[in-house]
Amino acid sequence: QLPGLEGHLPVTAGPSANSGYPLDAQWRAVRDRALKGDTEAVALLAFRESLPSSTTCCDTITATRFLRARKGNVALAVMMYSTCAAWRSSERVDDVISEPTGPSEQALAAAFSPKLLNATDKHGRPIWFISLGEMDVSALAKQGITLHMLIRRHVRLSEQMRIAVERSKEPLQGHLLVQDIGACSVMKFLRSRQFFKAQAQISQDYYPELLGQLLILKGPPAAKWAVETSKKFLDKDTASKIRLECGSSRGALLEYVSESVAEELLALLGESTSGSSSK
């Protein structure tokens, strides 16, 4: 498992392991809502009935995420989910969490090492912290780290995020992702642009509505250009969930989390936790 995940997540990573209730019970509840005139429930039932026979039905939370990602359009949601199911099969995504790590794990971890906090934000969402300061695809290539390895690690992280969100009290709220880009530079971003583009595409196409809020902290002067460039790879709804903060990390964090959680995140950011604003 990735650092910070021990004790938080189940061993299994199947796409229907979210609510703890059997699938039949979940869908019966949806039918009850539909009978009472709930339009989203009606669309969910249509989504389920429209899935190809070759595509395994999912749980209701996953179905809702895909339906909302396509603004309630059942046909588009079915197409999106079917494409995702085919991708999961071809890429062996259900095996990614249990895959053994190789000799390059230390270099990979230094560049891309997420941490799941044992806490939630003010909306009850799981909180993830990632430092991207060492993400430099060209430099990592010299250590034997390929783009494929980085993307595979991102898929593993996405699975861990998905499971954490599905185990939360309000899974449709997504998660809060805090990114530290203080050690990033324009040149590192440009050399790693292919990875960031692939990362954004995977998250958007195969893990829709999983992101509740992305808070990017310690942005250097050129960060606004890099973030705006990255947003071009995303749809407008996803892009609207991204916030860049180049000033006080403490002030931004306290809008989303409690004082104690903010202190923990500030420590991870390497900033003062004395109570004064970090610049």
Short mmCIF file of C-alpha atoms in Angstrom, two decimals:
data_model
loop_
_atom_site.label_atom_id
_atom_site.label_comp_id
_atom_site.label_asym_id
_atom_site.label_seq_id
_atom_site.Cartn_x
_atom_site.Cartn_y
_atom_site.Cartn_z
CA GLN A 1 0.00 0.00 0.00
CA LEU A 2 0.96 3.63 -0.40
CA PRO A 3 2.26 5.57 2.63
CA GLY A 4 -0.44 6.73 5.02
CA LEU A 5 -3.03 4.19 3.90
CA GLU A 6 -2.43 1.41 6.39
CA GLY A 7 -5.46 0.69 8.53
CA HIS A 8 -7.77 2.93 6.52
CA LEU A 9 -8.75 0.87 3.50
CA PRO A 10 -10.12 -2.60 2.83
CA VAL A 11 -8.04 -5.23 1.09
CA THR A 12 -10.47 -5.61 -1.79
CA ALA A 13 -10.78 -2.95 -4.45
CA GLY A 14 -13.73 -4.05 -6.55
CA PRO A 15 -15.94 -1.37 -8.14
CA SER A 16 -18.99 -2.30 -6.05
CA ALA A 17 -17.54 -2.31 -2.54
CA ASN A 18 -18.76 1.04 -1.34
CA SER A 19 -21.79 1.16 0.92
CA GLY A 20 -21.71 -2.09 2.83
CA TYR A 21 -25.23 -2.92 1.62
CA PRO A 22 -25.93 -5.69 -0.93
CA LEU A 23 -26.47 -4.46 -4.47
CA ASP A 24 -30.06 -5.70 -4.52
CA ALA A 25 -30.85 -3.66 -1.40
CA GLN A 26 -29.22 -0.57 -2.88
CA TRP A 27 -31.22 -0.80 -6.09
CA ARG A 28 -34.47 -1.55 -4.22
CA ALA A 29 -33.98 1.73 -2.38
CA VAL A 30 -33.52 3.49 -5.73
CA ARG A 31 -36.74 1.92 -7.03
CA ASP A 32 -38.57 3.17 -3.94
CA ARG A 33 -37.27 6.69 -4.60
CA ALA A 34 -38.32 6.44 -8.25
CA LEU A 35 -41.86 5.45 -7.26
CA LYS A 36 -42.02 8.63 -5.18
CA GLY A 37 -41.12 10.74 -8.20
CA ASP A 38 -37.37 11.18 -7.68
CA THR A 39 -36.15 12.04 -11.19
CA GLU A 40 -32.54 11.06 -10.53
CA ALA A 41 -33.69 7.67 -9.24
CA VAL A 42 -35.72 7.18 -12.43
CA ALA A 43 -32.61 7.98 -14.48
CA LEU A 44 -30.53 5.58 -12.38
CA LEU A 45 -32.94 2.73 -13.10
CA ALA A 46 -32.80 3.58 -16.80
CA PHE A 47 -29.00 3.59 -16.56
CA ARG A 48 -29.01 0.12 -15.02
CA GLU A 49 -31.41 -1.27 -17.61
CA SER A 50 -29.40 0.22 -20.47
CA LEU A 51 -26.07 -1.33 -19.54
CA PRO A 52 -24.85 -3.87 -22.13
CA SER A 53 -25.18 -7.49 -21.07
CA SER A 54 -21.39 -7.77 -21.19
CA THR A 55 -20.99 -4.99 -18.60
CA THR A 56 -21.39 -5.88 -14.93
CA CYS A 57 -23.83 -3.68 -13.05
CA CYS A 58 -22.31 -1.36 -10.46
CA ASP A 59 -23.45 -0.07 -7.08
CA THR A 60 -25.77 2.92 -6.84
CA ILE A 61 -23.11 5.40 -5.70
CA THR A 62 -20.91 4.63 -8.70
CA ALA A 63 -23.91 4.82 -11.03
CA THR A 64 -24.83 8.21 -9.57
CA ARG A 65 -21.31 9.55 -10.10
CA PHE A 66 -21.31 8.56 -13.77
CA LEU A 67 -24.85 9.87 -14.30
CA ARG A 68 -24.02 13.23 -12.73
CA ALA A 69 -20.81 13.46 -14.74
CA ARG A 70 -22.98 13.37 -17.86
CA LYS A 71 -25.56 15.81 -16.49
CA GLY A 72 -28.26 13.15 -16.20
CA ASN A 73 -27.97 11.98 -19.81
CA VAL A 74 -28.50 8.23 -19.46
CA ALA A 75 -27.09 7.25 -22.86
CA LEU A 76 -23.89 9.23 -22.33
CA ALA A 77 -23.53 7.91 -18.78
CA VAL A 78 -23.90 4.31 -19.99
CA MET A 79 -21.29 4.93 -22.68
CA MET A 80 -18.92 6.47 -20.14
CA TYR A 81 -19.35 3.64 -17.64
CA SER A 82 -19.00 0.93 -20.30
CA THR A 83 -15.78 2.54 -21.53
CA CYS A 84 -14.52 2.68 -17.96
CA ALA A 85 -15.39 -0.99 -17.37
CA ALA A 86 -13.48 -1.98 -20.51
CA TRP A 87 -10.50 0.13 -19.40
CA ARG A 88 -10.51 -1.43 -15.93
CA SER A 89 -10.44 -4.89 -17.50
CA SER A 90 -7.72 -4.18 -20.05
CA GLU A 91 -5.52 -2.36 -17.52
CA ARG A 92 -6.12 -4.92 -14.73
CA VAL A 93 -7.16 -2.11 -12.40
CA ASP A 94 -8.62 -4.46 -9.79
CA ASP A 95 -5.10 -5.83 -9.26
CA VAL A 96 -3.29 -2.51 -9.01
CA ILE A 97 -3.42 -2.11 -5.21
CA SER A 98 -1.96 -5.54 -4.51
CA GLU A 99 0.76 -5.36 -7.15
CA PRO A 100 4.25 -5.85 -5.70
CA THR A 101 6.50 -2.81 -5.74
CA GLY A 102 9.73 -2.92 -7.71
CA PRO A 103 13.27 -1.65 -7.10
CA SER A 104 12.28 1.82 -8.32
CA GLU A 105 9.71 2.28 -5.56
CA GLN A 106 11.89 4.63 -3.51
CA ALA A 107 12.36 7.05 -6.41
CA LEU A 108 8.67 6.79 -7.30
CA ALA A 109 7.64 7.48 -3.71
CA ALA A 110 9.89 10.54 -3.53
CA ALA A 111 8.24 11.99 -6.62
CA PHE A 112 4.64 10.99 -6.01
CA SER A 113 3.76 9.92 -2.47
CA PRO A 114 0.21 10.63 -1.25
CA LYS A 115 -0.96 10.56 2.34
CA LEU A 116 -4.48 9.87 3.55
CA LEU A 117 -5.17 11.78 6.76
CA ASN A 118 -7.09 10.13 9.56
CA ALA A 119 -9.57 12.99 9.46
CA THR A 120 -12.23 14.62 7.31
CA ASP A 121 -12.83 18.20 6.21
CA LYS A 122 -15.75 20.41 7.23
CA HIS A 123 -17.96 18.64 4.67
CA GLY A 124 -17.10 15.17 5.97
CA ARG A 125 -14.85 14.41 3.00
CA PRO A 126 -11.65 12.32 3.25
CA ILE A 127 -8.49 14.42 3.03
CA TRP A 128 -5.49 13.57 0.89
CA PHE A 129 -2.15 15.34 0.84
CA ILE A 130 0.33 15.11 -2.03
CA SER A 131 3.64 16.90 -2.53
CA LEU A 132 4.56 17.25 -6.20
CA GLY A 133 7.88 19.04 -5.73
CA GLU A 134 9.98 16.17 -7.05
CA MET A 135 7.77 15.43 -10.04
CA ASP A 136 10.17 15.81 -12.97
CA VAL A 137 9.59 13.15 -15.62
CA SER A 138 12.89 13.80 -17.40
CA ALA A 139 14.93 13.55 -14.20
CA LEU A 140 13.03 10.45 -13.09
CA ALA A 141 13.71 8.78 -16.44
CA LYS A 142 17.41 8.86 -15.57
CA GLN A 143 16.56 6.76 -12.50
CA GLY A 144 14.69 4.19 -14.57
CA ILE A 145 11.22 5.62 -13.88
CA THR A 146 9.09 5.51 -17.02
CA LEU A 147 5.95 7.48 -17.82
CA HIS A 148 4.02 4.20 -17.73
CA MET A 149 5.20 3.54 -14.16
CA LEU A 150 4.09 7.01 -13.07
CA ILE A 151 0.69 6.59 -14.68
CA ARG A 152 0.30 3.16 -13.06
CA ARG A 153 1.07 4.72 -9.70
CA HIS A 154 -1.58 7.36 -10.36
CA VAL A 155 -4.12 4.63 -11.10
CA ARG A 156 -3.22 2.95 -7.81
CA LEU A 157 -3.68 6.24 -6.00
CA SER A 158 -7.01 6.79 -7.75
CA GLU A 159 -8.22 3.39 -6.57
CA GLN A 160 -7.18 4.21 -3.01
CA MET A 161 -8.98 7.54 -3.27
CA ARG A 162 -12.10 5.88 -4.67
CA ILE A 163 -12.26 3.37 -1.83
CA ALA A 164 -11.67 6.04 0.82
CA VAL A 165 -14.47 8.17 -0.62
CA GLU A 166 -16.85 5.22 -0.87
CA ARG A 167 -16.22 4.37 2.79
CA SER A 168 -16.97 7.93 3.91
CA LYS A 169 -20.32 9.00 5.34
CA GLU A 170 -21.12 11.16 2.31
CA PRO A 171 -19.48 9.44 -0.67
CA LEU A 172 -21.11 11.72 -3.23
CA GLN A 173 -19.28 14.68 -1.68
CA GLY A 174 -15.96 13.34 -3.00
CA HIS A 175 -12.66 14.14 -1.29
CA LEU A 176 -10.49 17.14 -0.48
CA LEU A 177 -7.10 16.94 -2.17
CA VAL A 178 -4.36 19.23 -0.86
CA GLN A 179 -1.35 19.59 -3.16
CA ASP A 180 1.99 21.13 -2.21
CA ILE A 181 3.69 22.58 -5.29
CA GLY A 182 6.17 24.77 -3.42
CA ALA A 183 9.19 23.02 -4.95
CA CYS A 184 7.77 22.94 -8.47
CA SER A 185 9.06 25.09 -11.31
CA VAL A 186 7.96 25.97 -14.82
CA MET A 187 10.67 23.74 -16.31
CA LYS A 188 9.65 20.78 -14.14
CA PHE A 189 6.04 21.30 -15.19
CA LEU A 190 6.91 21.46 -18.88
CA ARG A 191 9.08 18.34 -18.64
CA SER A 192 6.23 16.54 -16.84
CA ARG A 193 3.36 17.94 -18.87
CA GLN A 194 2.64 14.62 -20.59
CA PHE A 195 2.17 12.95 -17.21
CA PHE A 196 -0.10 15.68 -15.85
CA LYS A 197 -2.23 15.50 -19.00
CA ALA A 198 -2.58 11.71 -18.71
CA GLN A 199 -3.31 12.02 -14.99
CA ALA A 200 -6.09 14.54 -15.60
CA GLN A 201 -7.61 12.44 -18.38
CA ILE A 202 -7.71 9.26 -16.27
CA SER A 203 -9.28 11.06 -13.32
CA GLN A 204 -11.89 12.74 -15.48
CA ASP A 205 -12.83 9.75 -17.66
CA TYR A 206 -12.64 6.85 -15.20
CA TYR A 207 -13.12 8.42 -11.75
CA PRO A 208 -15.83 11.04 -12.37
CA GLU A 209 -17.24 13.14 -9.55
CA LEU A 210 -14.63 11.77 -7.14
CA LEU A 211 -12.95 15.13 -6.58
CA GLY A 212 -14.77 17.42 -4.19
CA GLN A 213 -12.11 20.13 -4.02
CA LEU A 214 -8.48 20.47 -5.07
CA LEU A 215 -6.54 23.00 -3.00
CA ILE A 216 -3.11 23.80 -4.44
CA LEU A 217 -0.80 25.48 -1.94
CA LYS A 218 2.58 27.25 -1.90
CA GLY A 219 2.27 28.22 -5.52
CA PRO A 220 5.36 29.96 -6.94
CA PRO A 221 4.91 33.06 -9.16
CA ALA A 222 4.45 31.07 -12.38
CA ALA A 223 1.99 28.61 -10.81
CA LYS A 224 -1.09 30.42 -12.09
CA TRP A 225 -0.02 29.82 -15.70
CA ALA A 226 0.69 26.14 -15.01
CA VAL A 227 -2.65 25.61 -13.25
CA GLU A 228 -4.61 27.40 -15.96
CA THR A 229 -2.82 25.28 -18.57
CA SER A 230 -3.75 22.10 -16.68
CA LYS A 231 -7.39 23.19 -16.50
CA LYS A 232 -7.53 23.10 -20.29
CA PHE A 233 -7.34 19.30 -20.07
CA LEU A 234 -10.48 19.20 -17.89
CA ASP A 235 -14.17 19.88 -18.28
CA LYS A 236 -15.51 23.10 -16.78
CA ASP A 237 -17.12 21.46 -13.74
CA THR A 238 -13.90 19.71 -12.73
CA ALA A 239 -11.82 22.82 -13.40
CA SER A 240 -14.13 24.85 -11.15
CA LYS A 241 -13.14 22.63 -8.20
CA ILE A 242 -9.49 23.68 -8.44
CA ARG A 243 -8.20 26.51 -6.26
CA LEU A 244 -4.65 27.85 -6.29
CA GLU A 245 -3.37 29.68 -3.21
CA CYS A 246 -0.07 31.52 -3.48
CA GLY A 247 -0.40 33.32 -0.15
CA SER A 248 -1.25 32.07 3.32
CA SER A 249 -1.66 28.31 3.45
CA ARG A 250 -3.14 28.53 6.94
CA GLY A 251 -5.92 30.88 5.92
CA ALA A 252 -6.88 28.77 2.93
CA LEU A 253 -6.80 25.53 4.90
CA LEU A 254 -9.01 26.88 7.68
CA GLU A 255 -11.77 27.47 5.13
CA TYR A 256 -11.94 23.70 4.62
CA VAL A 257 -10.66 21.98 7.77
CA SER A 258 -10.51 22.36 11.53
CA GLU A 259 -7.62 24.02 13.35
CA SER A 260 -6.09 20.69 14.39
CA VAL A 261 -6.25 19.26 10.87
CA ALA A 262 -4.82 22.50 9.48
CA GLU A 263 -1.88 22.13 11.88
CA GLU A 264 -1.24 18.61 10.62
CA LEU A 265 -1.32 19.77 7.01
CA LEU A 266 0.93 22.74 7.74
CA ALA A 267 3.47 20.35 9.24
CA LEU A 268 3.35 18.28 6.05
CA LEU A 269 3.82 21.49 4.08
CA GLY A 270 6.89 22.30 6.16
CA GLU A 271 5.37 25.56 7.34
CA SER A 272 5.26 27.09 10.79
CA THR A 273 2.51 25.79 13.06
CA SER A 274 2.93 28.55 15.62
CA GLY A 275 -0.38 30.17 14.69
CA SER A 276 0.98 32.92 12.47
CA SER A 277 0.12 33.03 8.80
CA SER A 278 2.57 31.39 6.45
CA LYS A 279 3.76 33.37 3.48
#
